[in-house]
Short mmCIF file of C-alpha atoms in Angstrom, two decimals:
data_model
loop_
_atom_site.label_atom_id
_atom_site.label_comp_id
_atom_site.label_asym_id
_atom_site.label_seq_id
_atom_site.Cartn_x
_atom_site.Cartn_y
_atom_site.Cartn_z
CA MET A 1 -2.97 10.53 4.67
CA GLU A 2 -2.31 9.60 8.29
CA LEU A 3 -5.05 10.87 10.55
CA THR A 4 -3.06 11.66 13.62
CA HIS A 5 -5.80 13.20 15.70
CA HIS A 6 -6.75 11.33 18.79
CA ARG A 7 -9.18 8.49 18.49
CA GLU A 8 -10.71 6.38 21.20
CA TRP A 9 -11.20 3.24 19.17
CA THR A 10 -9.25 0.29 17.84
CA GLY A 11 -9.62 -0.47 14.13
CA ARG A 12 -9.78 -4.22 13.53
CA VAL A 13 -9.80 -6.36 10.40
CA PHE A 14 -11.02 -9.95 10.52
CA ILE A 15 -11.18 -11.52 7.11
CA GLY A 16 -10.75 -14.61 5.00
CA ALA A 17 -8.84 -14.49 1.73
CA SER A 18 -7.74 -16.81 -1.00
CA LEU A 19 -4.03 -17.57 -0.96
CA ASP A 20 -3.67 -15.17 -3.90
CA GLY A 21 -5.15 -12.32 -1.88
CA PHE A 22 -8.78 -12.02 -2.95
CA ILE A 23 -11.73 -11.65 -0.61
CA ALA A 24 -14.31 -12.49 -3.28
CA ARG A 25 -14.53 -13.45 -6.94
CA PRO A 26 -15.03 -10.63 -9.46
CA GLY A 27 -18.83 -10.93 -9.07
CA GLY A 28 -18.66 -11.10 -5.27
CA ASP A 29 -18.98 -14.86 -4.75
CA ILE A 30 -17.26 -16.34 -1.71
CA ASP A 31 -18.16 -19.96 -2.43
CA TRP A 32 -14.45 -20.90 -2.45
CA LEU A 33 -14.37 -19.76 1.20
CA THR A 34 -17.72 -20.92 2.54
CA ASP A 35 -18.18 -24.09 0.47
CA PRO A 36 -14.75 -25.38 -0.52
CA LEU A 37 -14.73 -28.31 -2.88
CA PRO A 38 -14.18 -31.61 -1.11
CA GLY A 39 -11.01 -33.50 -1.83
CA PRO A 40 -7.86 -31.93 -0.48
CA ARG A 41 -6.71 -33.20 2.88
CA HIS A 42 -5.09 -30.81 5.27
CA VAL A 43 -3.03 -30.81 8.40
CA SER A 44 -4.29 -28.74 11.27
CA MET A 45 -1.97 -27.17 13.77
CA THR A 46 -2.74 -25.99 17.24
CA SER A 47 -0.66 -23.27 18.77
CA ALA A 48 0.03 -21.66 22.12
CA ASN A 49 -1.04 -18.41 20.43
CA GLU A 50 -4.14 -19.22 18.42
CA VAL A 51 -6.02 -16.59 16.47
CA PRO A 52 -9.40 -15.97 18.09
CA GLY A 53 -12.20 -17.19 15.83
CA TRP A 54 -15.34 -15.45 14.65
CA ASP A 55 -17.34 -16.52 17.70
CA ASP A 56 -14.86 -14.71 19.94
CA PHE A 57 -14.20 -11.82 17.59
CA LEU A 58 -17.73 -10.67 16.80
CA PRO A 59 -18.86 -10.18 20.42
CA SER A 60 -15.71 -8.15 21.07
CA VAL A 61 -16.60 -5.36 18.64
CA ASP A 62 -19.18 -2.64 19.15
CA HIS A 63 -19.14 -0.89 15.76
CA LEU A 64 -18.76 -1.97 12.14
CA VAL A 65 -17.68 0.04 9.15
CA MET A 66 -18.16 -1.46 5.70
CA GLY A 67 -18.63 -0.42 2.10
CA ARG A 68 -21.72 -0.70 -0.06
CA GLY A 69 -20.59 -3.96 -1.65
CA THR A 70 -20.12 -5.66 1.70
CA TYR A 71 -23.45 -4.31 2.95
CA GLU A 72 -25.26 -5.66 -0.09
CA LYS A 73 -23.51 -9.00 0.39
CA VAL A 74 -24.63 -9.15 4.01
CA LEU A 75 -28.23 -8.52 2.90
CA THR A 76 -28.08 -11.85 1.03
CA PHE A 77 -27.29 -13.75 4.24
CA ALA A 78 -30.03 -15.70 6.02
CA GLY A 79 -30.22 -13.16 8.84
CA TRP A 80 -28.73 -9.84 9.88
CA PRO A 81 -25.62 -10.88 11.83
CA TYR A 82 -24.97 -7.56 13.55
CA ASP A 83 -27.86 -7.01 15.94
CA GLY A 84 -26.82 -4.85 18.86
CA LYS A 85 -23.92 -3.26 16.99
CA ARG A 86 -23.81 0.07 15.26
CA VAL A 87 -23.18 -0.43 11.54
CA ILE A 88 -21.84 2.42 9.42
CA VAL A 89 -21.83 2.01 5.63
CA LEU A 90 -19.31 4.21 3.83
CA SER A 91 -20.81 4.97 0.44
CA SER A 92 -21.09 8.07 -1.66
CA MET A 93 -24.15 6.72 -3.48
CA LEU A 94 -26.13 4.31 -1.28
CA ASP A 95 -29.70 5.39 -0.61
CA ALA A 96 -31.01 2.75 1.80
CA ASP A 97 -34.11 2.76 3.95
CA ASP A 98 -32.62 0.50 6.60
CA ALA A 99 -32.74 1.48 10.27
CA ARG A 100 -29.99 -1.01 11.06
CA ILE A 101 -27.34 1.08 9.35
CA THR A 102 -26.03 4.63 9.19
CA VAL A 103 -24.79 5.77 5.80
CA ALA A 104 -21.68 7.95 5.82
CA ARG A 105 -20.65 9.74 2.64
CA THR A 106 -16.96 10.28 3.45
CA LEU A 107 -14.27 8.92 5.73
CA GLU A 108 -14.52 12.11 7.76
CA ASP A 109 -18.23 11.43 8.27
CA VAL A 110 -17.39 7.92 9.47
CA LEU A 111 -14.87 9.27 11.97
CA ARG A 112 -17.40 11.82 13.24
CA GLU A 113 -20.00 9.07 13.69
CA LEU A 114 -17.56 6.82 15.53
CA ALA A 115 -16.47 9.60 17.86
CA GLY A 116 -20.02 10.72 18.55
CA SER A 117 -21.09 7.15 19.19
CA ARG A 118 -18.23 6.48 21.63
CA ALA A 119 -16.92 3.60 19.55
CA ARG A 120 -14.22 1.47 21.14
CA GLN A 121 -13.75 -1.68 19.03
CA VAL A 122 -14.44 -1.13 15.34
CA TYR A 123 -14.65 -4.00 12.89
CA VAL A 124 -13.60 -2.68 9.48
CA ASP A 125 -14.83 -4.88 6.63
CA GLY A 126 -14.61 -5.02 2.85
CA GLY A 127 -11.60 -4.58 0.60
CA LYS A 128 -12.02 -0.94 -0.37
CA VAL A 129 -12.85 0.22 3.16
CA ILE A 130 -9.98 -1.79 4.65
CA GLN A 131 -7.62 -0.19 2.13
CA THR A 132 -8.96 3.29 2.88
CA PHE A 133 -8.53 2.77 6.61
CA LEU A 134 -5.05 1.29 6.20
CA ARG A 135 -3.90 4.26 4.13
CA ALA A 136 -5.28 6.61 6.78
CA GLY A 137 -3.48 4.81 9.62
CA LEU A 138 -6.76 3.69 11.18
CA ILE A 139 -6.13 -0.06 11.36
CA ASP A 140 -4.54 -1.44 14.52
CA GLU A 141 -5.05 -5.16 14.12
CA ILE A 142 -5.43 -7.59 11.23
CA SER A 143 -6.59 -11.20 11.51
CA ILE A 144 -6.37 -13.11 8.25
CA GLY A 145 -7.44 -16.61 7.41
CA TRP A 146 -5.80 -17.86 4.22
CA ALA A 147 -7.99 -20.35 2.38
CA PRO A 148 -6.07 -23.13 0.59
CA VAL A 149 -7.06 -22.11 -2.92
CA LEU A 150 -5.91 -19.83 -5.72
CA ILE A 151 -8.86 -18.19 -7.50
CA GLY A 152 -6.87 -16.10 -9.97
CA ALA A 153 -9.02 -12.97 -9.99
CA GLY A 154 -11.39 -11.04 -7.77
CA LEU A 155 -11.69 -8.27 -5.24
CA PRO A 156 -8.30 -7.68 -3.63
CA LEU A 157 -7.88 -7.61 0.13
CA PHE A 158 -5.00 -5.13 0.04
CA GLY A 159 -4.14 -2.23 -2.23
CA PHE A 160 -1.77 0.63 -2.80
CA LEU A 161 -0.09 2.21 0.23
CA ASP A 162 1.89 5.42 0.56
CA SER A 163 4.45 3.64 2.72
CA ASP A 164 5.17 0.22 4.21
CA VAL A 165 3.01 -0.99 7.06
CA GLN A 166 5.11 -2.97 9.53
CA LEU A 167 3.25 -5.68 11.39
CA SER A 168 3.84 -7.59 14.58
CA LEU A 169 2.80 -11.24 14.47
CA VAL A 170 0.95 -12.10 17.67
CA ALA A 171 -0.79 -15.38 16.86
CA SER A 172 -0.93 -18.07 14.20
CA ASN A 173 -2.41 -21.51 13.77
CA ALA A 174 -3.78 -23.80 11.09
CA GLY A 175 -7.45 -24.55 11.54
CA ASP A 176 -9.99 -26.80 9.91
CA GLY A 177 -10.07 -27.12 6.17
CA GLY A 178 -6.50 -26.01 5.58
CA MET A 179 -7.08 -22.44 6.74
CA VAL A 180 -3.88 -20.76 7.93
CA HIS A 181 -4.70 -18.07 10.47
CA ALA A 182 -2.48 -15.21 11.50
CA ARG A 183 -3.11 -12.20 13.69
CA TYR A 184 -1.01 -9.05 13.47
CA LEU A 185 -0.83 -5.74 15.29
CA VAL A 186 0.09 -2.73 13.21
CA HIS A 187 3.47 -1.45 14.37
CA ARG A 188 3.60 2.34 14.62
CA ARG A 189 7.17 3.56 14.62
CA ALA A 190 6.51 7.18 15.55
CA ALA A 191 4.23 6.55 18.46
CA GLN A 192 6.07 3.96 20.45
CA SER A 193 8.99 3.12 22.62
CA GLU A 194 11.69 0.92 21.19
CA GLY A 195 10.67 -2.55 20.19
CA GLU A 196 7.12 -2.35 21.41
CA ALA A 197 4.16 -3.13 19.21
CA VAL A 198 1.33 -0.80 20.00
CA SER A 199 -2.31 -0.54 19.13
CA ALA A 200 -5.02 1.64 20.53
CA ASP A 201 -6.69 0.18 23.61
CA HIS A 202 -4.30 -2.72 23.91
CA MET B 1 -3.32 -24.55 -20.96
CA GLU B 2 -2.84 -27.72 -18.95
CA LEU B 3 0.10 -29.70 -20.24
CA THR B 4 -1.14 -33.19 -19.64
CA HIS B 5 1.68 -35.11 -21.22
CA HIS B 6 3.76 -37.18 -18.91
CA ARG B 7 6.52 -35.54 -16.99
CA GLU B 8 9.07 -37.09 -14.71
CA TRP B 9 9.63 -34.11 -12.46
CA THR B 10 7.98 -32.28 -9.58
CA GLY B 11 7.51 -28.53 -9.94
CA ARG B 12 8.23 -26.75 -6.69
CA VAL B 13 7.83 -23.15 -5.53
CA PHE B 14 9.72 -21.88 -2.48
CA ILE B 15 9.26 -18.18 -1.98
CA GLY B 16 8.89 -15.32 0.43
CA ALA B 17 6.21 -12.71 -0.05
CA SER B 18 4.90 -9.63 1.66
CA LEU B 19 1.55 -10.13 3.34
CA ASP B 20 -0.01 -8.24 0.42
CA GLY B 21 1.38 -10.75 -2.06
CA PHE B 22 4.47 -9.16 -3.59
CA ILE B 23 7.80 -10.89 -4.08
CA ALA B 24 9.72 -7.65 -4.69
CA ARG B 25 9.18 -3.90 -4.83
CA PRO B 26 8.44 -2.37 -8.25
CA GLY B 27 12.20 -1.92 -8.86
CA GLY B 28 13.05 -5.42 -7.64
CA ASP B 29 14.21 -4.63 -4.11
CA ILE B 30 13.65 -7.30 -1.46
CA ASP B 31 15.01 -5.30 1.48
CA TRP B 32 11.66 -5.69 3.28
CA LEU B 33 12.32 -9.46 3.25
CA THR B 34 16.07 -9.69 3.80
CA ASP B 35 16.56 -6.67 6.08
CA PRO B 36 13.30 -5.98 7.89
CA LEU B 37 13.23 -2.85 9.99
CA PRO B 38 13.80 -3.56 13.67
CA GLY B 39 11.00 -2.89 16.08
CA PRO B 40 8.06 -5.23 15.81
CA ARG B 41 8.07 -8.17 18.19
CA HIS B 42 6.70 -11.47 17.01
CA VAL B 43 5.58 -14.77 18.41
CA SER B 44 7.12 -17.85 16.91
CA MET B 45 5.29 -21.11 16.75
CA THR B 46 6.69 -24.56 16.38
CA SER B 47 4.59 -27.24 14.78
CA ALA B 48 4.49 -30.99 14.37
CA ASN B 49 4.44 -30.25 10.63
CA GLU B 50 7.02 -27.57 10.03
CA VAL B 51 7.78 -26.23 6.58
CA PRO B 52 11.29 -27.28 5.54
CA GLY B 53 13.57 -24.26 5.34
CA TRP B 54 15.91 -23.11 2.60
CA ASP B 55 18.80 -25.24 3.88
CA ASP B 56 16.68 -28.35 3.45
CA PHE B 57 14.91 -27.23 0.31
CA LEU B 58 17.81 -26.19 -1.89
CA PRO B 59 19.75 -29.48 -1.68
CA SER B 60 16.55 -31.34 -2.56
CA VAL B 61 16.22 -29.81 -6.03
CA ASP B 62 18.29 -30.67 -9.11
CA HIS B 63 17.03 -28.09 -11.62
CA LEU B 64 15.92 -24.47 -11.48
CA VAL B 65 13.74 -22.54 -13.87
CA MET B 66 13.60 -18.78 -13.52
CA GLY B 67 12.88 -15.67 -15.57
CA ARG B 68 15.31 -13.01 -16.68
CA GLY B 69 14.45 -10.68 -13.80
CA THR B 70 15.21 -13.34 -11.20
CA TYR B 71 18.42 -14.31 -13.00
CA GLU B 72 19.60 -10.71 -13.03
CA LYS B 73 18.71 -10.41 -9.34
CA VAL B 74 20.75 -13.52 -8.52
CA LEU B 75 23.73 -12.00 -10.35
CA THR B 76 23.76 -9.22 -7.71
CA PHE B 77 24.21 -11.76 -4.89
CA ALA B 78 27.65 -12.24 -3.35
CA GLY B 79 28.04 -15.64 -4.99
CA TRP B 80 26.27 -17.94 -7.40
CA PRO B 81 24.04 -20.03 -5.10
CA TYR B 82 23.25 -22.81 -7.54
CA ASP B 83 26.50 -24.64 -8.18
CA GLY B 84 25.84 -28.25 -9.10
CA LYS B 85 22.32 -27.57 -10.33
CA ARG B 86 21.14 -27.05 -13.87
CA VAL B 87 19.65 -23.56 -14.22
CA ILE B 88 17.29 -22.76 -17.08
CA VAL B 89 16.37 -19.12 -17.70
CA LEU B 90 13.10 -18.64 -19.57
CA SER B 91 13.49 -15.45 -21.57
CA SER B 92 12.62 -14.45 -25.10
CA MET B 93 15.30 -11.74 -25.15
CA LEU B 94 18.21 -12.63 -22.84
CA ASP B 95 21.57 -12.92 -24.58
CA ALA B 96 23.91 -14.07 -21.83
CA ASP B 97 27.41 -15.47 -22.08
CA ASP B 98 27.13 -17.49 -18.89
CA ALA B 99 28.01 -21.18 -18.86
CA ARG B 100 26.10 -21.65 -15.59
CA ILE B 101 22.74 -21.23 -17.30
CA THR B 102 20.77 -22.48 -20.28
CA VAL B 103 18.50 -19.92 -21.92
CA ALA B 104 15.15 -21.25 -23.13
CA ARG B 105 13.02 -19.06 -25.37
CA THR B 106 9.62 -20.69 -24.71
CA LEU B 107 7.92 -22.86 -22.13
CA GLU B 108 8.07 -25.73 -24.62
CA ASP B 109 11.84 -25.29 -24.81
CA VAL B 110 12.03 -25.43 -21.01
CA LEU B 111 10.06 -28.66 -20.95
CA ARG B 112 12.29 -30.17 -23.62
CA GLU B 113 15.39 -29.22 -21.64
CA LEU B 114 13.99 -30.66 -18.43
CA ALA B 115 13.03 -33.92 -20.10
CA GLY B 116 16.38 -34.23 -21.88
CA SER B 117 18.23 -33.49 -18.66
CA ARG B 118 16.29 -36.09 -16.65
CA ALA B 119 15.06 -33.47 -14.19
CA ARG B 120 13.33 -34.79 -11.06
CA GLN B 121 12.94 -31.91 -8.61
CA VAL B 122 12.51 -28.53 -10.28
CA TYR B 123 12.63 -25.28 -8.33
CA VAL B 124 10.49 -22.75 -10.18
CA ASP B 125 11.32 -19.17 -9.21
CA GLY B 126 10.16 -15.66 -10.05
CA GLY B 127 6.65 -14.27 -10.29
CA LYS B 128 6.08 -14.49 -14.03
CA VAL B 129 7.58 -17.97 -14.36
CA ILE B 130 5.64 -19.26 -11.36
CA GLN B 131 2.44 -17.87 -12.89
CA THR B 132 3.24 -19.43 -16.28
CA PHE B 133 3.91 -22.81 -14.68
CA LEU B 134 0.79 -22.62 -12.51
CA ARG B 135 -1.41 -21.87 -15.51
CA ALA B 136 0.15 -24.81 -17.34
CA GLY B 137 -0.47 -27.21 -14.45
CA LEU B 138 3.25 -27.67 -13.86
CA ILE B 139 3.43 -26.77 -10.16
CA ASP B 140 2.99 -29.54 -7.62
CA GLU B 141 4.10 -27.89 -4.41
CA ILE B 142 4.16 -24.36 -3.03
CA SER B 143 6.02 -23.24 0.09
CA ILE B 144 5.31 -19.65 1.05
CA GLY B 145 6.77 -17.53 3.80
CA TRP B 146 4.64 -14.49 4.53
CA ALA B 147 6.71 -11.57 5.79
CA PRO B 148 4.96 -9.38 8.39
CA VAL B 149 4.78 -6.27 6.25
CA LEU B 150 2.52 -4.63 3.66
CA ILE B 151 4.55 -2.95 0.92
CA GLY B 152 1.63 -1.69 -1.17
CA ALA B 153 3.04 -2.29 -4.65
CA GLY B 154 5.52 -4.51 -6.46
CA LEU B 155 5.92 -7.69 -8.44
CA PRO B 156 3.01 -10.00 -7.66
CA LEU B 157 3.58 -13.60 -6.62
CA PHE B 158 0.36 -14.86 -8.18
CA GLY B 159 -1.59 -13.85 -11.26
CA PHE B 160 -4.55 -14.70 -13.43
CA LEU B 161 -5.63 -18.33 -13.66
CA ASP B 162 -8.02 -20.04 -16.03
CA SER B 163 -9.54 -21.96 -13.14
CA ASP B 164 -9.19 -22.39 -9.38
CA VAL B 165 -6.17 -24.24 -8.07
CA GLN B 166 -7.14 -26.28 -5.01
CA LEU B 167 -4.38 -26.78 -2.49
CA SER B 168 -3.74 -29.24 0.29
CA LEU B 169 -2.08 -27.77 3.38
CA VAL B 170 0.66 -30.12 4.54
CA ALA B 171 2.71 -27.97 6.92
CA SER B 172 2.66 -24.60 8.67
CA ASN B 173 4.60 -22.82 11.37
CA ALA B 174 5.64 -19.35 12.42
CA GLY B 175 9.37 -18.83 12.27
CA ASP B 176 11.79 -16.11 13.27
CA GLY B 177 10.95 -12.52 12.54
CA GLY B 178 7.22 -13.01 12.29
CA MET B 179 7.38 -15.13 9.13
CA VAL B 180 4.34 -17.38 8.71
CA HIS B 181 5.26 -20.43 6.69
CA ALA B 182 2.87 -22.73 4.88
CA ARG B 183 3.49 -25.61 2.51
CA TYR B 184 0.84 -26.83 0.07
CA LEU B 185 0.52 -29.60 -2.47
CA VAL B 186 -1.49 -28.81 -5.57
CA HIS B 187 -4.62 -30.93 -5.58
CA ARG B 188 -5.42 -32.42 -8.98
CA ARG B 189 -9.01 -33.47 -9.21
CA ALA B 190 -8.85 -35.34 -12.49
CA ALA B 191 -5.82 -37.44 -11.70
CA GLN B 192 -6.62 -38.79 -8.29
CA SER B 193 -8.65 -41.09 -6.19
CA GLU B 194 -11.17 -39.56 -3.83
CA GLY B 195 -9.78 -37.39 -1.10
CA GLU B 196 -6.14 -37.91 -1.93
CA ALA B 197 -3.77 -35.04 -2.53
CA VAL B 198 -1.38 -35.96 -5.27
CA SER B 199 1.74 -34.51 -6.72
CA ALA B 200 4.24 -35.95 -9.13
CA ASP B 201 6.86 -38.13 -7.52
CA HIS B 202 5.28 -37.95 -4.06
#
């Protein structure tokens, strides 16, 4: 389902994954990402087109959309990282008494909230929600950091698609700890002039 | 199963994958890799530690191990690309009258062939065979090229593992056509001094 109606916002993914494509272990642990085992040495590689890091990315977004699993993971963090941003949790079941979030039951509800809230830069987080947004043509930009580890099982970053999603590589570098970063814009064939990568608000 | 007996050879993976981790579409097509649709523009990025390309890699190996699916894919190529190299096809069923290959029925048979043939640099190809070798601790080096496309379904590069495989990033660059290349050595905790990445014959 491609939602072709006009939208005012850019859908952005910023995520770390294991080299085998998982964003968390089956139980949700991200220790392999946040606390990698010491030992392996890595090269780092600067670039003329480096992928902006978290400290640049987070201030650039005004809204977040995430699933229940991601929300519950964030609740385990030392503090709420999203003060000043509108956070929408897409969940058919969640019953939370938390003034920091808005619960949306369906994708259509999310889109209504984003439109009503004049969203411009939307950070889309969590595997299932990222996959839902990708299938609906609502992702414009993907920044991935590949951690130098294979974990063998877990929650997948990507999932089934109705058709290929062509990407335009706009930045890449190798950062600390063997992380390989790459930033892509989603290439929309129908909505563009020849050879131009497009994304909303870019 | 970690095969801890001594081996004289280095197990090497050199492969292209879609950004969502597939090495081919469900039917085996690799058009998304070999003939990407025109349109998206990409940055390229040189590096002080570039990943050696195919033209450097192929001459550096003396043996190949692949599965039946990969073998049958290679047969569709314009020519046999592996003249001068010993090619072992791991397949329980294949009945081929092809003097260019040796069929091995089990992993143990492959290992016996490699030892008897004094293998030194072994190119391990195909998703299932790569996964089998990874699980058995027989891969020392992985070079991946990530193509700038999500294909949504296909033959996965990686699979289930009994335990994490830590990797050491040794090279990365962004090449033509938006390919992000990274080269890793498998980091073996038990067989090494502190902080040193090791791989057989390196």
